[in-house]
Amino acid sequence: MKIKFKTQFNEAKNLLAAAERIVIIPHHNPDGDAIGSALALFNILNNAGKNAQVVSPNSYPDFLRWLPGSNQVLIHDDHQEEAAKVIANADLLILTDFNCLDRVEPLDANIKAAKAHKILIDHHPEPENFADIIISETTVCSTAELALHFIHGIAYSAYLDKATASCLMTGILTDTGAFSYNSSNPSTFEAVADLLRTGIDKNQIYANIFDNYAESRMNLLGYCLNEKMIIYPEYNTGIISLTQEELDRFNYQPGDTEGFVNYPLSVKGVIFSAIFIEKDEYIKISFRSKGSFPANKFSANHFNGGGHVNAAGGNSQVNMKESLEKFAALLPQYKDALCANE
């Protein structure tokens, strides 16, 4: 990738030089890319002698707790007053992997009120203007890849160690499904080569992420594939849905459904998939697609969401039955696009 952020990098470098208290914040329900990018920056800034702290809105999956620095993350849900104080006293906030403040609730109000300068590092389209410095690039595979460019751009390359590289590799692996999607840009593999030069064990990192699930999670996946996956062959589409009762039955833990939305795409002919998960007050929806079908536009037009062309999220404010019926009723409108490559 041709880097186009020289001015932003120079401004960020100056802010970092002046900052005494730096707080790094990933989005709500942080995934491997969000917490991986945040912890990578935490590690490298501390390597450089800075005082950095990661504050996460809430907890993240157990299979990511091996990440270097994970035991020092301050979880807002568990320590609300302390987290609010840390943010209020910061000189600099670095925000990772989200393009709007809605994605960082309940810390959005704290971020708005903070007097600190703010740097956004993100790869989602159309970022809102809530940071002093916005480093946003949709052509990279992950925020982790962009964070590596940021590290080089602010001249912190000398502080890149195994701990930092392991966190960045985690972000890249999780946001590409171990290079199974969103990873056709040569810059991604150039970044991986850069990380491998630090001496990280790529195979062990992969095992830590993808071979580290609870038995209950695997049982839940089996149930989804056997009982809850529906394929609409006439629309090259597949869906999975899970109610709260079903999640409880399989002792659901945060992160257990990570990647489930991709499984319908393994069915021959399917290019569009969705997973519907019941929450307390709404239905959370994730969308994935292959090729040029715009999952983000579908989500934005019908389910209050958005994201990347091939990976998007949204929600529904009606119950599960009505949400699934709405989704199925929309498919005929998109038949030409869904069947264009047949």
Short mmCIF file of C-alpha atoms in Angstrom, two decimals:
data_model
loop_
_atom_site.label_atom_id
_atom_site.label_comp_id
_atom_site.label_asym_id
_atom_site.label_seq_id
_atom_site.Cartn_x
_atom_site.Cartn_y
_atom_site.Cartn_z
CA MET A 1 0.00 0.00 0.00
CA LYS A 2 1.23 3.44 -0.86
CA ILE A 3 1.18 5.32 2.41
CA LYS A 4 -0.61 8.66 2.17
CA PHE A 5 -0.52 9.72 5.80
CA LYS A 6 2.82 11.49 6.06
CA THR A 7 1.27 14.64 7.53
CA GLN A 8 -0.87 12.69 10.00
CA PHE A 9 2.08 10.55 11.07
CA ASN A 10 4.20 13.63 11.72
CA GLU A 11 1.41 15.25 13.74
CA ALA A 12 0.89 12.03 15.70
CA LYS A 13 4.61 11.77 16.39
CA ASN A 14 4.55 15.27 17.89
CA LEU A 15 1.52 14.47 20.04
CA LEU A 16 3.17 11.29 21.30
CA ALA A 17 6.35 13.16 22.17
CA ALA A 18 4.38 15.61 24.32
CA ALA A 19 1.98 13.11 25.91
CA GLU A 20 2.60 11.79 29.40
CA ARG A 21 -0.57 9.72 29.79
CA ILE A 22 -1.81 7.79 26.74
CA VAL A 23 -5.02 5.75 26.71
CA ILE A 24 -5.84 3.29 23.93
CA ILE A 25 -9.48 2.34 23.42
CA PRO A 26 -10.87 -0.44 21.15
CA HIS A 27 -14.55 -0.77 20.24
CA HIS A 28 -17.27 -2.42 22.32
CA ASN A 29 -17.14 -6.24 22.22
CA PRO A 30 -13.55 -6.09 20.94
CA ASP A 31 -12.54 -8.75 18.46
CA GLY A 32 -9.04 -9.92 17.59
CA ASP A 33 -8.33 -6.91 15.40
CA ALA A 34 -9.58 -4.31 17.88
CA ILE A 35 -7.88 -5.69 21.00
CA GLY A 36 -4.86 -6.90 19.01
CA SER A 37 -4.26 -3.43 17.58
CA ALA A 38 -4.81 -1.78 20.96
CA LEU A 39 -2.40 -4.12 22.75
CA ALA A 40 0.17 -3.79 19.97
CA LEU A 41 0.20 -0.03 20.46
CA PHE A 42 0.24 -0.50 24.25
CA ASN A 43 3.32 -2.73 24.01
CA ILE A 44 5.26 -0.59 21.58
CA LEU A 45 4.53 2.66 23.40
CA ASN A 46 5.67 1.18 26.68
CA ASN A 47 8.77 -0.17 24.92
CA ALA A 48 9.45 3.44 23.93
CA GLY A 49 9.20 4.55 27.55
CA LYS A 50 5.72 6.05 27.31
CA ASN A 51 2.96 5.64 29.91
CA ALA A 52 0.23 3.81 28.00
CA GLN A 53 -2.97 2.09 29.19
CA VAL A 54 -5.64 0.11 27.33
CA VAL A 55 -9.22 0.74 28.45
CA SER A 56 -11.79 -1.58 26.89
CA PRO A 57 -15.53 -0.82 27.07
CA ASN A 58 -16.22 -4.43 28.04
CA SER A 59 -14.58 -7.81 28.12
CA TYR A 60 -13.32 -9.78 25.15
CA PRO A 61 -13.18 -13.52 24.32
CA ASP A 62 -11.14 -15.86 26.47
CA PHE A 63 -9.25 -17.19 23.44
CA LEU A 64 -7.60 -13.76 23.12
CA ARG A 65 -6.42 -13.50 26.72
CA TRP A 66 -2.99 -14.93 25.89
CA LEU A 67 -2.11 -11.70 24.07
CA PRO A 68 0.91 -9.92 25.56
CA GLY A 69 -0.34 -7.16 27.86
CA SER A 70 -3.83 -8.61 28.15
CA ASN A 71 -3.59 -8.88 31.93
CA GLN A 72 -3.13 -5.10 32.14
CA VAL A 73 -6.26 -4.12 30.19
CA LEU A 74 -8.68 -2.04 32.25
CA ILE A 75 -12.25 -3.25 31.60
CA HIS A 76 -14.78 -0.43 31.98
CA ASP A 77 -17.67 -2.76 32.85
CA ASP A 78 -15.70 -4.06 35.84
CA HIS A 79 -14.06 -0.78 36.92
CA GLN A 80 -16.27 2.05 35.72
CA GLU A 81 -15.04 4.85 37.97
CA GLU A 82 -11.38 4.02 37.44
CA ALA A 83 -11.79 3.77 33.67
CA ALA A 84 -13.59 7.11 33.51
CA LYS A 85 -10.85 8.74 35.59
CA VAL A 86 -8.06 7.30 33.43
CA ILE A 87 -9.70 8.66 30.26
CA ALA A 88 -10.42 12.06 31.81
CA ASN A 89 -6.78 12.43 32.90
CA ALA A 90 -5.25 11.34 29.59
CA ASP A 91 -3.17 13.65 27.41
CA LEU A 92 -3.76 11.52 24.32
CA LEU A 93 -6.41 8.99 23.27
CA ILE A 94 -5.70 6.46 20.52
CA LEU A 95 -8.89 4.85 19.20
CA THR A 96 -8.66 1.55 17.35
CA ASP A 97 -10.91 -0.25 14.90
CA PHE A 98 -14.12 1.79 14.92
CA ASN A 99 -15.43 4.58 12.72
CA CYS A 100 -18.18 6.04 14.90
CA LEU A 101 -18.60 6.65 18.61
CA ASP A 102 -21.69 4.43 18.75
CA ARG A 103 -19.28 1.51 18.42
CA VAL A 104 -17.54 2.31 21.70
CA GLU A 105 -20.56 2.64 24.02
CA PRO A 106 -20.65 3.26 26.94
CA LEU A 107 -17.33 5.10 26.65
CA ASP A 108 -18.55 7.41 23.88
CA ALA A 109 -19.53 10.10 26.39
CA ASN A 110 -16.14 9.83 28.13
CA ILE A 111 -14.33 10.21 24.82
CA LYS A 112 -16.43 13.23 23.82
CA ALA A 113 -15.79 14.91 27.17
CA ALA A 114 -12.06 14.16 27.25
CA LYS A 115 -9.74 17.14 26.83
CA ALA A 116 -7.05 14.91 25.36
CA HIS A 117 -6.05 14.96 21.72
CA LYS A 118 -7.47 11.99 19.82
CA ILE A 119 -5.97 9.77 17.12
CA LEU A 120 -8.19 7.35 15.20
CA ILE A 121 -6.66 4.30 13.50
CA ASP A 122 -9.28 2.33 11.57
CA HIS A 123 -10.04 0.53 8.31
CA HIS A 124 -13.83 0.91 8.14
CA PRO A 125 -15.39 3.23 5.54
CA GLU A 126 -16.68 6.74 6.16
CA PRO A 127 -15.28 7.53 9.63
CA GLU A 128 -17.07 10.17 11.65
CA ASN A 129 -15.12 13.33 12.45
CA PHE A 130 -14.51 12.81 16.19
CA ALA A 131 -10.69 12.71 16.27
CA ASP A 132 -7.99 15.32 15.77
CA ILE A 133 -5.99 12.95 13.56
CA ILE A 134 -7.80 10.37 11.43
CA ILE A 135 -5.77 7.56 9.91
CA SER A 136 -8.36 5.62 7.96
CA GLU A 137 -7.74 3.28 5.02
CA THR A 138 -10.26 0.74 3.74
CA THR A 139 -7.87 -1.06 1.39
CA VAL A 140 -5.92 -2.66 4.22
CA CYS A 141 -7.14 -5.99 5.56
CA SER A 142 -7.33 -4.89 9.17
CA THR A 143 -6.69 -2.10 11.62
CA ALA A 144 -3.68 -4.17 12.74
CA GLU A 145 -2.09 -3.80 9.31
CA LEU A 146 -2.72 -0.06 9.40
CA ALA A 147 -1.32 0.11 12.94
CA LEU A 148 1.92 -1.39 11.65
CA HIS A 149 2.14 1.39 9.05
CA PHE A 150 1.46 3.85 11.86
CA ILE A 151 4.34 2.39 13.91
CA HIS A 152 6.73 2.83 11.00
CA GLY A 153 5.28 6.26 10.14
CA ILE A 154 5.95 7.67 13.61
CA ALA A 155 9.49 6.23 13.57
CA TYR A 156 8.88 3.66 16.31
CA SER A 157 10.13 0.70 14.22
CA ALA A 158 13.05 0.14 16.59
CA TYR A 159 10.58 -0.76 19.35
CA LEU A 160 8.80 -3.46 17.30
CA ASP A 161 9.29 -6.67 19.28
CA LYS A 162 7.70 -10.12 19.43
CA ALA A 163 4.98 -9.01 21.83
CA THR A 164 3.87 -6.17 19.55
CA ALA A 165 4.15 -8.33 16.43
CA SER A 166 2.12 -11.14 18.02
CA CYS A 167 -0.72 -8.73 18.72
CA LEU A 168 -0.63 -7.35 15.18
CA MET A 169 -0.52 -10.83 13.65
CA THR A 170 -3.58 -11.72 15.71
CA GLY A 171 -5.47 -8.77 14.26
CA ILE A 172 -4.52 -9.73 10.72
CA LEU A 173 -5.34 -13.42 11.16
CA THR A 174 -8.72 -12.81 12.77
CA ASP A 175 -9.87 -10.13 10.33
CA THR A 176 -8.97 -12.26 7.30
CA GLY A 177 -10.08 -15.64 8.64
CA ALA A 178 -6.46 -16.79 8.42
CA PHE A 179 -6.18 -15.26 4.91
CA SER A 180 -9.36 -16.88 3.59
CA TYR A 181 -10.98 -13.52 2.74
CA ASN A 182 -10.16 -9.79 2.52
CA SER A 183 -6.51 -10.59 1.94
CA SER A 184 -5.73 -10.15 -1.76
CA ASN A 185 -3.64 -7.00 -1.37
CA PRO A 186 0.13 -7.63 -1.49
CA SER A 187 0.56 -5.09 1.32
CA THR A 188 -1.03 -7.57 3.73
CA PHE A 189 1.66 -10.16 3.10
CA GLU A 190 4.37 -7.53 3.15
CA ALA A 191 3.12 -6.61 6.62
CA VAL A 192 3.13 -10.28 7.66
CA ALA A 193 6.72 -10.65 6.43
CA ASP A 194 7.65 -7.61 8.49
CA LEU A 195 6.11 -9.20 11.58
CA LEU A 196 7.74 -12.58 10.97
CA ARG A 197 11.16 -10.93 10.98
CA THR A 198 10.71 -10.25 14.69
CA GLY A 199 10.85 -14.00 15.30
CA ILE A 200 7.22 -14.61 16.23
CA ASP A 201 5.85 -18.15 16.01
CA LYS A 202 3.06 -17.82 13.45
CA ASN A 203 1.91 -21.41 13.92
CA GLN A 204 1.57 -20.99 17.68
CA ILE A 205 -0.35 -17.74 17.25
CA TYR A 206 -2.72 -19.51 14.85
CA ALA A 207 -3.22 -22.32 17.37
CA ASN A 208 -3.84 -19.83 20.17
CA ILE A 209 -6.61 -18.23 18.12
CA PHE A 210 -8.25 -21.05 16.18
CA ASP A 211 -7.43 -24.18 18.20
CA ASN A 212 -8.31 -22.83 21.62
CA TYR A 213 -12.09 -23.13 21.88
CA ALA A 214 -14.21 -24.57 24.66
CA GLU A 215 -16.06 -27.84 24.00
CA SER A 216 -19.36 -25.99 24.48
CA ARG A 217 -18.46 -23.64 21.64
CA MET A 218 -17.81 -26.55 19.30
CA ASN A 219 -21.13 -28.12 20.32
CA LEU A 220 -22.85 -24.82 19.57
CA LEU A 221 -21.24 -24.71 16.13
CA GLY A 222 -22.38 -28.26 15.41
CA TYR A 223 -25.90 -27.35 16.45
CA CYS A 224 -25.87 -24.30 14.17
CA LEU A 225 -24.73 -26.29 11.15
CA ASN A 226 -27.09 -29.19 11.75
CA GLU A 227 -30.19 -27.43 13.05
CA LYS A 228 -30.05 -23.69 12.39
CA MET A 229 -28.45 -23.13 9.00
CA ILE A 230 -30.90 -22.37 6.19
CA ILE A 231 -29.82 -22.16 2.57
CA TYR A 232 -31.81 -20.23 -0.03
CA PRO A 233 -30.36 -21.79 -3.20
CA GLU A 234 -32.42 -19.61 -5.52
CA TYR A 235 -30.69 -16.57 -4.01
CA ASN A 236 -27.25 -18.07 -3.30
CA THR A 237 -27.76 -17.11 0.33
CA GLY A 238 -27.44 -18.82 3.69
CA ILE A 239 -28.35 -17.81 7.22
CA ILE A 240 -27.93 -18.96 10.82
CA SER A 241 -30.00 -17.73 13.75
CA LEU A 242 -29.65 -18.18 17.50
CA THR A 243 -32.06 -17.25 20.25
CA GLN A 244 -31.00 -16.40 23.78
CA GLU A 245 -32.43 -19.72 24.97
CA GLU A 246 -30.23 -21.57 22.50
CA LEU A 247 -27.17 -19.60 23.55
CA ASP A 248 -27.89 -20.38 27.20
CA ARG A 249 -28.32 -24.06 26.38
CA PHE A 250 -24.75 -24.20 25.10
CA ASN A 251 -23.25 -22.07 27.90
CA TYR A 252 -22.49 -19.21 25.50
CA GLN A 253 -19.47 -17.05 26.31
CA PRO A 254 -18.51 -13.79 24.53
CA GLY A 255 -16.75 -14.60 21.27
CA ASP A 256 -18.20 -18.12 20.91
CA THR A 257 -20.06 -17.24 17.69
CA GLU A 258 -17.04 -15.49 16.13
CA GLY A 259 -16.71 -16.73 12.55
CA PHE A 260 -20.03 -18.62 12.46
CA VAL A 261 -21.36 -16.23 9.80
CA ASN A 262 -18.73 -17.51 7.36
CA TYR A 263 -19.85 -21.14 7.38
CA PRO A 264 -22.79 -20.78 4.95
CA LEU A 265 -20.29 -19.35 2.45
CA SER A 266 -18.64 -22.80 2.37
CA VAL A 267 -21.78 -24.21 0.74
CA LYS A 268 -21.39 -24.47 -3.01
CA GLY A 269 -22.94 -21.46 -4.75
CA VAL A 270 -23.57 -19.38 -1.64
CA ILE A 271 -22.18 -15.83 -1.90
CA PHE A 272 -24.14 -14.06 0.84
CA SER A 273 -24.58 -15.10 4.46
CA ALA A 274 -25.95 -13.68 7.68
CA ILE A 275 -26.16 -14.66 11.33
CA PHE A 276 -28.94 -13.37 13.60
CA ILE A 277 -28.23 -13.44 17.34
CA GLU A 278 -30.82 -12.49 19.94
CA LYS A 279 -29.77 -9.87 22.49
CA ASP A 280 -31.78 -8.35 25.35
CA GLU A 281 -33.27 -5.49 23.36
CA TYR A 282 -32.49 -6.21 19.72
CA ILE A 283 -31.28 -8.76 17.19
CA LYS A 284 -27.58 -8.45 16.35
CA ILE A 285 -26.82 -9.29 12.71
CA SER A 286 -23.54 -9.95 10.90
CA PHE A 287 -23.30 -10.17 7.11
CA ARG A 288 -20.63 -11.64 4.85
CA SER A 289 -20.43 -11.86 1.07
CA LYS A 290 -18.19 -12.97 -1.75
CA GLY A 291 -17.24 -11.01 -4.83
CA SER A 292 -18.94 -7.71 -5.50
CA PHE A 293 -22.21 -8.21 -3.62
CA PRO A 294 -22.35 -5.23 -1.19
CA ALA A 295 -23.10 -6.61 2.26
CA ASN A 296 -22.55 -3.13 3.70
CA LYS A 297 -25.17 -1.48 1.49
CA PHE A 298 -27.66 -4.26 2.20
CA SER A 299 -27.12 -3.77 5.92
CA ALA A 300 -27.28 0.03 5.74
CA ASN A 301 -30.46 0.02 3.65
CA HIS A 302 -32.39 -2.47 5.76
CA PHE A 303 -30.79 -3.20 9.12
CA ASN A 304 -29.36 0.04 10.56
CA GLY A 305 -25.80 -0.97 9.82
CA GLY A 306 -22.82 -0.76 7.52
CA GLY A 307 -19.22 -1.83 7.19
CA HIS A 308 -17.09 -3.24 4.39
CA VAL A 309 -18.32 -4.50 1.03
CA ASN A 310 -17.86 -8.12 2.08
CA ALA A 311 -18.22 -7.79 5.85
CA ALA A 312 -20.86 -5.73 7.62
CA GLY A 313 -22.99 -5.58 10.73
CA GLY A 314 -26.42 -4.35 11.67
CA ASN A 315 -29.36 -4.89 13.97
CA SER A 316 -33.09 -5.38 14.01
CA GLN A 317 -35.46 -3.90 16.58
CA VAL A 318 -38.20 -6.50 16.04
CA ASN A 319 -38.22 -10.08 17.32
CA MET A 320 -36.32 -12.98 15.77
CA LYS A 321 -39.22 -14.36 13.77
CA GLU A 322 -40.05 -10.99 12.23
CA SER A 323 -36.36 -10.24 11.57
CA LEU A 324 -35.88 -13.50 9.68
CA GLU A 325 -39.08 -12.97 7.73
CA LYS A 326 -37.95 -9.47 6.77
CA PHE A 327 -34.59 -10.78 5.57
CA ALA A 328 -36.18 -13.53 3.47
CA ALA A 329 -38.68 -11.08 1.97
CA LEU A 330 -35.84 -8.79 0.85
CA LEU A 331 -33.92 -11.42 -1.11
CA PRO A 332 -36.07 -11.30 -4.29
CA GLN A 333 -35.12 -7.61 -4.69
CA TYR A 334 -31.46 -8.67 -4.89
CA LYS A 335 -31.81 -11.80 -7.00
CA ASP A 336 -30.02 -10.38 -10.05
CA ALA A 337 -26.99 -9.29 -8.00
CA LEU A 338 -26.96 -12.50 -5.96
CA CYS A 339 -27.12 -14.68 -9.05
CA ALA A 340 -24.97 -12.55 -11.36
CA ASN A 341 -22.03 -14.96 -11.43
CA GLU A 342 -23.95 -18.17 -12.07
#
